[in-house]
Amino acid sequence: METILILVHTESDGALAKTAREALHAAATLYKSLPGSELVVGLIGENVQAAADSIAACPAARYFGVAGADFTPARYATDAAAAAAVCLAAKATVVIAPATARWARVLPGVAQRLGGRADTHVTGVAAADGKISVSRWYYRQRMEGVLTRTQRPWVIGIDPGSQTACECGPGVARVEMVTVNLADAARRTTVIGLREPPADAQTIRPDAQLLFVTGAGWTKKQADGQTHVPEAANLILGFLKQSRASLGSSKSLVDLSGEGQAVLPFLSHLNQIGQTGATPRHAKGLSTCCHGEEPHTVGWRFIGERRAVSLDPNCGWARGKADVLYVADAFAVMAKVNELLAANP
Ligand SMILES: Cc1cc2nc3c(=O)[nH]c(=O)nc-3n(C[C@H](O)[C@H](O)[C@H](O)COP(=O)(O)OP(=O)(O)OC[C@H]3O[C@@H](n4cnc5c(N)ncnc54)[C@H](O)[C@@H]3O)c2cc1C
């Protein structure tokens, strides 16, 4: 019999993030398709009762918690000790956890401590004929693999954004608190604060409906023989401000800064989409001034509906990569789009 543990950490306000509910959805779906299995919840954070209560209507049989000031910050030593203690208390054979920045660096170590195995970047969990399988993508999202394991405990990190978030409602959960005996060395690292870019400099928005991608064309000489980089910056930032889209880029555009050319200062390599960049998940994507080369468009794997604006009717987008290609001047198109958005906020 499998004991499926959904392992989550609370946020700074004591609540559960959407990523935790996504992993819970995967765990609950697995539990329902695996007769004889048991679903249990493990929570770690400063206080865990409110978080447990917020999902009390889920089909979990038991709740385990590790709480206290030692478990407030993301810190490998305390997080790994707490996670291992919860896994042992729950006698978990399968551990499903959201691959948040905090958990992703801890989960493989927890599997190692427990003599189990870990799989990362999992985008699907299923059971058939009593056998559990997980799926994940390989070779920069070009191939999907499905694998099973006999080793237990099996620690599974669920990629954020790959599941729908469970909507199980609140109630009253009885949390069994687990004591973790921490060595002094586990408290050696202290978190003294968080540094974040100002809100308007934060252009990467994983929860946005739309991914807006800029290509090198924005910095190229246009029909008048001149470049128009400041105008491009205004159009792009104007669109982002009104649409709240997430900003992506081609490699060529983010690389330009390294080549001493005029660039868009709000773009960094973190915005790069593609084979050597990110593979974000958004319902829609709009590419502008970008050619649509394969190493770029492989990063569009998880974009629902793809549209592109390019001057080149023979670009990669036209060759089957986009659902809709507008052969048009992106400067003119985005100026008109911004005007329409301003008129219909
Ligand atoms: C190993 C390897 C890994 C790579 N990894 C990545 C990766 O992760 N991500 C990535 O993006 N690339 C990657 N590349 C590079 C990739 O192959 C392309 O070179 C790159 O994506 C091209 O960027 P671009 O389309 O912005 O620029 P360009 O190819 O220069 O295209 C610019 C486009 O803008 C259009 N344009 C110009 N002006 C306008 C206008 N006014 N209106 C509309 N359109 C206009 C032009 O018609 C042209 O199609 C990789 C390459 C290799 C070899």
mmCIF file of N, CA, C and O in Angstrom, residues 144-220:
data_model
loop_
_atom_site.group_PDB
_atom_site.id
_atom_site.type_symbol
_atom_site.label_atom_id
_atom_site.label_comp_id
_atom_site.label_asym_id
_atom_site.label_seq_id
_atom_site.Cartn_x
_atom_site.Cartn_y
_atom_site.Cartn_z
ATOM 1 N N GLU A 144 9.024 13.882 -24.255
ATOM 2 C CA GLU A 144 8.419 13.609 -22.957
ATOM 3 C C GLU A 144 8.707 12.163 -22.568
ATOM 4 O O GLU A 144 8.515 11.249 -23.378
ATOM 5 N N GLY A 145 9.175 11.949 -21.362
ATOM 6 C CA GLY A 145 9.450 10.596 -20.875
ATOM 7 C C GLY A 145 8.488 10.229 -19.758
ATOM 8 O O GLY A 145 8.069 11.085 -18.984
ATOM 9 N N VAL A 146 8.125 8.960 -19.700
ATOM 10 C CA VAL A 146 7.278 8.463 -18.611
ATOM 11 C C VAL A 146 8.076 7.395 -17.885
ATOM 12 O O VAL A 146 8.622 6.492 -18.526
ATOM 13 N N LEU A 147 8.199 7.500 -16.557
ATOM 14 C CA LEU A 147 9.016 6.524 -15.854
ATOM 15 C C LEU A 147 8.371 6.049 -14.564
ATOM 16 O O LEU A 147 7.544 6.746 -13.977
ATOM 17 N N THR A 148 8.759 4.854 -14.174
ATOM 18 C CA THR A 148 8.273 4.294 -12.913
ATOM 19 C C THR A 148 9.500 3.959 -12.056
ATOM 20 O O THR A 148 10.611 3.851 -12.578
ATOM 21 N N ARG A 149 9.279 3.779 -10.778
ATOM 22 C CA ARG A 149 10.369 3.400 -9.873
ATOM 23 C C ARG A 149 9.858 2.403 -8.842
ATOM 24 O O ARG A 149 8.690 2.481 -8.438
ATOM 25 N N THR A 150 10.755 1.525 -8.422
ATOM 26 C CA THR A 150 10.385 0.602 -7.353
ATOM 27 C C THR A 150 10.924 1.092 -6.013
ATOM 28 O O THR A 150 10.423 0.715 -4.962
ATOM 29 N N GLN A 151 11.957 1.925 -6.066
ATOM 30 C CA GLN A 151 12.583 2.414 -4.832
ATOM 31 C C GLN A 151 11.614 3.315 -4.048
ATOM 32 O O GLN A 151 10.915 4.130 -4.631
ATOM 33 N N ARG A 152 11.598 3.154 -2.722
ATOM 34 C CA ARG A 152 10.781 4.008 -1.865
ATOM 35 C C ARG A 152 11.635 4.511 -0.705
ATOM 36 O O ARG A 152 12.513 3.778 -0.267
ATOM 37 N N PRO A 153 11.398 5.702 -0.161
ATOM 38 C CA PRO A 153 10.383 6.630 -0.638
ATOM 39 C C PRO A 153 10.784 7.297 -1.950
ATOM 40 O O PRO A 153 11.966 7.511 -2.208
ATOM 41 N N TRP A 154 9.768 7.590 -2.725
ATOM 42 C CA TRP A 154 9.959 8.233 -4.026
ATOM 43 C C TRP A 154 9.537 9.695 -3.866
ATOM 44 O O TRP A 154 8.367 9.983 -3.615
ATOM 45 N N VAL A 155 10.507 10.588 -3.984
ATOM 46 C CA VAL A 155 10.247 12.017 -3.781
ATOM 47 C C VAL A 155 10.061 12.678 -5.150
ATOM 48 O O VAL A 155 10.951 12.595 -6.010
ATOM 49 N N ILE A 156 8.911 13.320 -5.338
ATOM 50 C CA ILE A 156 8.546 13.831 -6.665
ATOM 51 C C ILE A 156 8.324 15.346 -6.582
ATOM 52 O O ILE A 156 7.428 15.812 -5.864
ATOM 53 N N GLY A 157 9.144 16.099 -7.295
ATOM 54 C CA GLY A 157 9.003 17.564 -7.331
ATOM 55 C C GLY A 157 8.153 17.967 -8.528
ATOM 56 O O GLY A 157 8.507 17.690 -9.666
ATOM 57 N N ILE A 158 7.021 18.620 -8.261
ATOM 58 C CA ILE A 158 6.082 18.989 -9.327
ATOM 59 C C ILE A 158 6.419 20.384 -9.857
ATOM 60 O O ILE A 158 6.464 21.354 -9.093
ATOM 61 N N ASP A 159 6.619 20.499 -11.160
ATOM 62 C CA ASP A 159 6.944 21.793 -11.759
ATOM 63 C C ASP A 159 5.787 22.782 -11.566
ATOM 64 O O ASP A 159 4.650 22.464 -11.940
ATOM 65 N N PRO A 160 6.067 23.949 -11.005
ATOM 66 C CA PRO A 160 4.999 24.948 -10.846
ATOM 67 C C PRO A 160 4.364 25.290 -12.193
ATOM 68 O O PRO A 160 5.063 25.391 -13.202
ATOM 69 N N GLY A 161 3.061 25.429 -12.188
ATOM 70 C CA GLY A 161 2.354 25.803 -13.413
ATOM 71 C C GLY A 161 1.939 24.621 -14.264
ATOM 72 O O GLY A 161 1.221 24.795 -15.251
ATOM 73 N N SER A 162 2.365 23.407 -13.906
ATOM 74 C CA SER A 162 2.041 22.254 -14.748
ATOM 75 C C SER A 162 0.710 21.597 -14.364
ATOM 76 O O SER A 162 0.226 20.725 -15.073
ATOM 77 N N GLN A 163 0.126 21.985 -13.225
ATOM 78 C CA GLN A 163 -1.132 21.381 -12.769
ATOM 79 C C GLN A 163 -2.160 22.475 -12.536
ATOM 80 O O GLN A 163 -1.801 23.625 -12.302
ATOM 81 N N THR A 164 -3.438 22.069 -12.529
ATOM 82 C CA THR A 164 -4.438 23.017 -12.053
ATOM 83 C C THR A 164 -4.387 22.983 -10.519
ATOM 84 O O THR A 164 -4.075 21.947 -9.928
ATOM 85 N N ALA A 165 -4.672 24.118 -9.916
ATOM 86 C CA ALA A 165 -4.629 24.185 -8.449
ATOM 87 C C ALA A 165 -5.888 23.550 -7.879
ATOM 88 O O ALA A 165 -6.980 23.776 -8.390
ATOM 89 N N CYS A 166 -5.737 22.746 -6.827
ATOM 90 C CA CYS A 166 -6.916 22.106 -6.226
ATOM 91 C C CYS A 166 -7.750 23.177 -5.534
ATOM 92 O O CYS A 166 -7.232 24.163 -5.022
ATOM 93 N N GLU A 167 -9.053 22.949 -5.557
ATOM 94 C CA GLU A 167 -9.943 23.958 -4.964
ATOM 95 C C GLU A 167 -10.568 23.462 -3.673
ATOM 96 O O GLU A 167 -11.630 23.944 -3.274
ATOM 97 N N CYS A 168 -9.932 22.472 -3.034
ATOM 98 C CA CYS A 168 -10.559 21.931 -1.825
ATOM 99 C C CYS A 168 -10.641 23.042 -0.776
ATOM 100 O O CYS A 168 -9.720 23.830 -0.595
ATOM 101 N N GLY A 169 -11.781 23.079 -0.112
ATOM 102 C CA GLY A 169 -12.094 24.202 0.762
ATOM 103 C C GLY A 169 -11.551 24.054 2.176
ATOM 104 O O GLY A 169 -10.855 23.089 2.498
ATOM 105 N N PRO A 170 -11.894 25.028 3.020
ATOM 106 C CA PRO A 170 -11.382 25.029 4.399
ATOM 107 C C PRO A 170 -12.192 24.149 5.345
ATOM 108 O O PRO A 170 -13.234 23.625 4.980
ATOM 109 N N GLY A 171 -11.688 24.004 6.539
ATOM 110 C CA GLY A 171 -12.338 23.218 7.580
ATOM 111 C C GLY A 171 -11.449 23.259 8.805
ATOM 112 O O GLY A 171 -10.660 24.196 8.974
ATOM 113 N N VAL A 172 -11.544 22.233 9.620
ATOM 114 C CA VAL A 172 -10.668 22.169 10.791
ATOM 115 C C VAL A 172 -9.826 20.897 10.675
ATOM 116 O O VAL A 172 -10.363 19.793 10.591
ATOM 117 N N ALA A 173 -8.518 21.065 10.625
ATOM 118 C CA ALA A 173 -7.612 19.919 10.483
ATOM 119 C C ALA A 173 -6.924 19.662 11.829
ATOM 120 O O ALA A 173 -6.519 20.613 12.506
ATOM 121 N N ARG A 174 -6.806 18.390 12.188
ATOM 122 C CA ARG A 174 -6.057 18.064 13.415
ATOM 123 C C ARG A 174 -4.627 17.740 13.008
ATOM 124 O O ARG A 174 -4.379 16.724 12.348
ATOM 125 N N VAL A 175 -3.723 18.669 13.333
ATOM 126 C CA VAL A 175 -2.335 18.511 12.897
ATOM 127 C C VAL A 175 -1.531 17.806 13.992
ATOM 128 O O VAL A 175 -1.530 18.231 15.151
ATOM 129 N N GLU A 176 -0.877 16.703 13.640
ATOM 130 C CA GLU A 176 0.005 16.003 14.578
ATOM 131 C C GLU A 176 1.390 16.627 14.452
ATOM 132 O O GLU A 176 2.029 16.525 13.401
ATOM 133 N N MET A 177 1.832 17.312 15.506
ATOM 134 C CA MET A 177 3.106 18.021 15.427
ATOM 135 C C MET A 177 4.278 17.044 15.586
ATOM 136 O O MET A 177 4.247 16.142 16.421
ATOM 137 N N VAL A 178 5.285 17.247 14.762
ATOM 138 C CA VAL A 178 6.472 16.387 14.755
ATOM 139 C C VAL A 178 7.633 17.194 15.334
ATOM 140 O O VAL A 178 7.857 18.341 14.941
ATOM 141 N N THR A 179 8.334 16.614 16.280
ATOM 142 C CA THR A 179 9.476 17.320 16.883
ATOM 143 C C THR A 179 10.742 17.008 16.088
ATOM 144 O O THR A 179 10.995 15.858 15.739
ATOM 145 N N VAL A 180 11.498 18.056 15.789
ATOM 146 C CA VAL A 180 12.758 17.868 15.062
ATOM 147 C C VAL A 180 13.896 18.293 15.985
ATOM 148 O O VAL A 180 13.910 19.422 16.480
ATOM 149 N N ASN A 181 14.791 17.392 16.260
ATOM 150 C CA ASN A 181 15.939 17.743 17.103
ATOM 151 C C ASN A 181 17.044 18.316 16.225
ATOM 152 O O ASN A 181 17.731 17.577 15.527
ATOM 153 N N LEU A 182 17.163 19.628 16.271
ATOM 154 C CA LEU A 182 18.140 20.301 15.409
ATOM 155 C C LEU A 182 19.489 20.422 16.112
ATOM 156 O O LEU A 182 19.550 20.844 17.274
ATOM 157 N N ALA A 183 20.535 20.096 15.391
ATOM 158 C CA ALA A 183 21.879 20.380 15.901
ATOM 159 C C ALA A 183 22.112 21.889 15.769
ATOM 160 O O ALA A 183 21.505 22.538 14.912
ATOM 161 N N ASP A 184 22.967 22.438 16.634
ATOM 162 C CA ASP A 184 23.239 23.886 16.558
ATOM 163 C C ASP A 184 23.715 24.296 15.174
ATOM 164 O O ASP A 184 23.404 25.383 14.683
ATOM 165 N N ALA A 185 24.475 23.403 14.539
ATOM 166 C CA ALA A 185 25.026 23.741 13.217
ATOM 167 C C ALA A 185 23.923 23.988 12.192
ATOM 168 O O ALA A 185 24.118 24.714 11.207
ATOM 169 N N ALA A 186 22.729 23.422 12.429
ATOM 170 C CA ALA A 186 21.632 23.596 11.471
ATOM 171 C C ALA A 186 21.123 25.033 11.464
ATOM 172 O O ALA A 186 20.467 25.464 10.517
ATOM 173 N N ARG A 187 21.424 25.769 12.540
ATOM 174 C CA ARG A 187 20.942 27.161 12.625
ATOM 175 C C ARG A 187 22.036 28.158 12.238
ATOM 176 O O ARG A 187 21.879 29.362 12.442
ATOM 177 N N ARG A 188 23.144 27.644 11.716
ATOM 178 C CA ARG A 188 24.310 28.500 11.474
ATOM 179 C C ARG A 188 24.015 29.592 10.436
ATOM 180 O O ARG A 188 24.458 30.719 10.561
ATOM 181 N N THR A 189 23.256 29.241 9.408
ATOM 182 C CA THR A 189 22.925 30.237 8.371
ATOM 183 C C THR A 189 21.735 31.055 8.833
ATOM 184 O O THR A 189 20.717 30.499 9.245
ATOM 185 N N THR A 190 21.863 32.378 8.789
ATOM 186 C CA THR A 190 20.717 33.215 9.148
ATOM 187 C C THR A 190 20.318 34.062 7.948
ATOM 188 O O THR A 190 21.172 34.550 7.209
ATOM 189 N N VAL A 191 19.021 34.192 7.764
ATOM 190 C CA VAL A 191 18.502 35.030 6.670
ATOM 191 C C VAL A 191 18.303 36.421 7.240
ATOM 192 O O VAL A 191 17.532 36.608 8.184
ATOM 193 N N ILE A 192 19.014 37.409 6.693
ATOM 194 C CA ILE A 192 18.938 38.752 7.294
ATOM 195 C C ILE A 192 18.005 39.681 6.526
ATOM 196 O O ILE A 192 17.736 40.785 6.943
ATOM 197 N N GLY A 193 17.463 39.230 5.433
ATOM 198 C CA GLY A 193 16.507 40.076 4.707
ATOM 199 C C GLY A 193 16.314 39.592 3.294
ATOM 200 O O GLY A 193 16.986 38.656 2.848
ATOM 201 N N LEU A 194 15.378 40.220 2.612
ATOM 202 C CA LEU A 194 15.089 39.865 1.221
ATOM 203 C C LEU A 194 15.291 41.095 0.358
ATOM 204 O O LEU A 194 14.848 42.185 0.725
ATOM 205 N N ARG A 195 15.940 40.925 -0.772
ATOM 206 C CA ARG A 195 16.079 42.033 -1.711
ATOM 207 C C ARG A 195 15.290 41.708 -2.960
ATOM 208 O O ARG A 195 15.482 40.643 -3.544
ATOM 209 N N GLU A 196 14.414 42.594 -3.366
ATOM 210 C CA GLU A 196 13.598 42.353 -4.546
ATOM 211 C C GLU A 196 13.667 43.574 -5.455
ATOM 212 O O GLU A 196 13.777 44.701 -4.966
ATOM 213 N N PRO A 197 13.564 43.387 -6.771
ATOM 214 C CA PRO A 197 13.503 44.551 -7.645
ATOM 215 C C PRO A 197 12.188 45.283 -7.410
ATOM 216 O O PRO A 197 11.204 44.665 -6.991
ATOM 217 N N PRO A 198 12.147 46.600 -7.661
ATOM 218 C CA PRO A 198 10.879 47.308 -7.505
ATOM 219 C C PRO A 198 9.803 46.711 -8.422
ATOM 220 O O PRO A 198 10.133 46.114 -9.464
ATOM 221 N N ALA A 199 8.546 46.874 -8.030
ATOM 222 C CA ALA A 199 7.452 46.189 -8.743
ATOM 223 C C ALA A 199 7.459 46.478 -10.242
ATOM 224 O O ALA A 199 7.222 45.583 -11.056
ATOM 225 N N ASP A 200 7.772 47.744 -10.643
ATOM 226 C CA ASP A 200 7.694 48.041 -12.073
ATOM 227 C C ASP A 200 8.922 47.539 -12.838
ATOM 228 O O ASP A 200 8.966 47.594 -14.059
ATOM 229 N N ALA A 201 9.950 47.060 -12.110
ATOM 230 C CA ALA A 201 11.118 46.488 -12.792
ATOM 231 C C ALA A 201 10.977 44.977 -12.914
ATOM 232 O O ALA A 201 11.802 44.305 -13.527
ATOM 233 N N GLN A 202 9.934 44.454 -12.303
ATOM 234 C CA GLN A 202 9.716 43.000 -12.304
ATOM 235 C C GLN A 202 8.928 42.641 -13.564
ATOM 236 O O GLN A 202 7.709 42.808 -13.607
ATOM 237 N N THR A 203 9.634 42.200 -14.597
ATOM 238 C CA THR A 203 8.955 41.957 -15.878
ATOM 239 C C THR A 203 8.591 40.499 -16.082
ATOM 240 O O THR A 203 7.856 40.176 -17.000
ATOM 241 N N ILE A 204 9.121 39.604 -15.234
ATOM 242 C CA ILE A 204 8.812 38.175 -15.397
ATOM 243 C C ILE A 204 7.654 37.837 -14.463
ATOM 244 O O ILE A 204 7.781 37.924 -13.240
ATOM 245 N N ARG A 205 6.515 37.490 -15.054
ATOM 246 C CA ARG A 205 5.300 37.257 -14.268
ATOM 247 C C ARG A 205 4.736 35.883 -14.619
ATOM 248 O O ARG A 205 3.929 35.755 -15.544
ATOM 249 N N PRO A 206 5.147 34.846 -13.895
ATOM 250 C CA PRO A 206 4.729 33.486 -14.253
ATOM 251 C C PRO A 206 3.213 33.296 -14.285
ATOM 252 O O PRO A 206 2.719 32.439 -14.995
ATOM 253 N N ASP A 207 2.468 34.100 -13.506
ATOM 254 C CA ASP A 207 1.016 33.912 -13.458
ATOM 255 C C ASP A 207 0.262 34.678 -14.537
ATOM 256 O O ASP A 207 -0.959 34.603 -14.610
ATOM 257 N N ALA A 208 0.985 35.431 -15.392
ATOM 258 C CA ALA A 208 0.299 36.239 -16.415
ATOM 259 C C ALA A 208 -0.375 35.341 -17.456
ATOM 260 O O ALA A 208 0.106 34.248 -17.757
ATOM 261 N N GLN A 209 -1.475 35.825 -18.005
ATOM 262 C CA GLN A 209 -2.175 35.107 -19.074
ATOM 263 C C GLN A 209 -1.337 35.091 -20.345
ATOM 264 O O GLN A 209 -1.354 34.145 -21.110
ATOM 265 N N LEU A 210 -0.596 36.196 -20.553
ATOM 266 C CA LEU A 210 0.107 36.389 -21.830
ATOM 267 C C LEU A 210 1.618 36.491 -21.645
ATOM 268 O O LEU A 210 2.101 37.190 -20.754
ATOM 269 N N LEU A 211 2.342 35.801 -22.519
ATOM 270 C CA LEU A 211 3.796 35.977 -22.613
ATOM 271 C C LEU A 211 4.054 36.889 -23.811
ATOM 272 O O LEU A 211 3.648 36.569 -24.933
ATOM 273 N N PHE A 212 4.681 38.027 -23.574
ATOM 274 C CA PHE A 212 4.991 38.967 -24.652
ATOM 275 C C PHE A 212 6.491 38.868 -24.923
ATOM 276 O O PHE A 212 7.301 39.114 -24.027
ATOM 277 N N VAL A 213 6.848 38.483 -26.148
ATOM 278 C CA VAL A 213 8.254 38.219 -26.443
ATOM 279 C C VAL A 213 8.800 39.247 -27.429
ATOM 280 O O VAL A 213 8.175 39.556 -28.450
ATOM 281 N N THR A 214 9.971 39.759 -27.105
ATOM 282 C CA THR A 214 10.627 40.739 -27.975
ATOM 283 C C THR A 214 11.851 40.105 -28.637
ATOM 284 O O THR A 214 12.577 39.343 -28.004
ATOM 285 N N GLY A 215 12.056 40.436 -29.889
ATOM 286 C CA GLY A 215 13.210 39.916 -30.611
ATOM 287 C C GLY A 215 14.162 41.025 -31.017
ATOM 288 O O GLY A 215 13.904 42.220 -30.768
ATOM 289 N N ALA A 216 15.253 40.633 -31.666
ATOM 290 C CA ALA A 216 16.312 41.589 -32.010
ATOM 291 C C ALA A 216 15.845 42.654 -32.990
ATOM 292 O O ALA A 216 16.451 43.730 -33.089
ATOM 293 N N GLY A 217 14.755 42.372 -33.715
ATOM 294 C CA GLY A 217 14.244 43.346 -34.684
ATOM 295 C C GLY A 217 13.954 44.715 -34.079
ATOM 296 O O GLY A 217 14.070 45.733 -34.762
ATOM 297 N N TRP A 218 13.599 44.746 -32.779
ATOM 298 C CA TRP A 218 13.298 46.021 -32.121
ATOM 299 C C TRP A 218 14.502 46.964 -32.126
ATOM 300 O O TRP A 218 14.355 48.174 -31.973
ATOM 301 N N THR A 219 15.701 46.410 -32.259
ATOM 302 C CA THR A 219 16.893 47.265 -32.206
ATOM 303 C C THR A 219 17.549 47.405 -33.585
ATOM 304 O O THR A 219 18.597 48.039 -33.702
ATOM 305 N N LYS A 220 16.941 46.804 -34.610
ATOM 306 C CA LYS A 220 17.534 46.858 -35.957
ATOM 307 C C LYS A 220 17.144 48.141 -36.681
ATOM 308 O O LYS A 220 16.136 48.777 -36.350
#
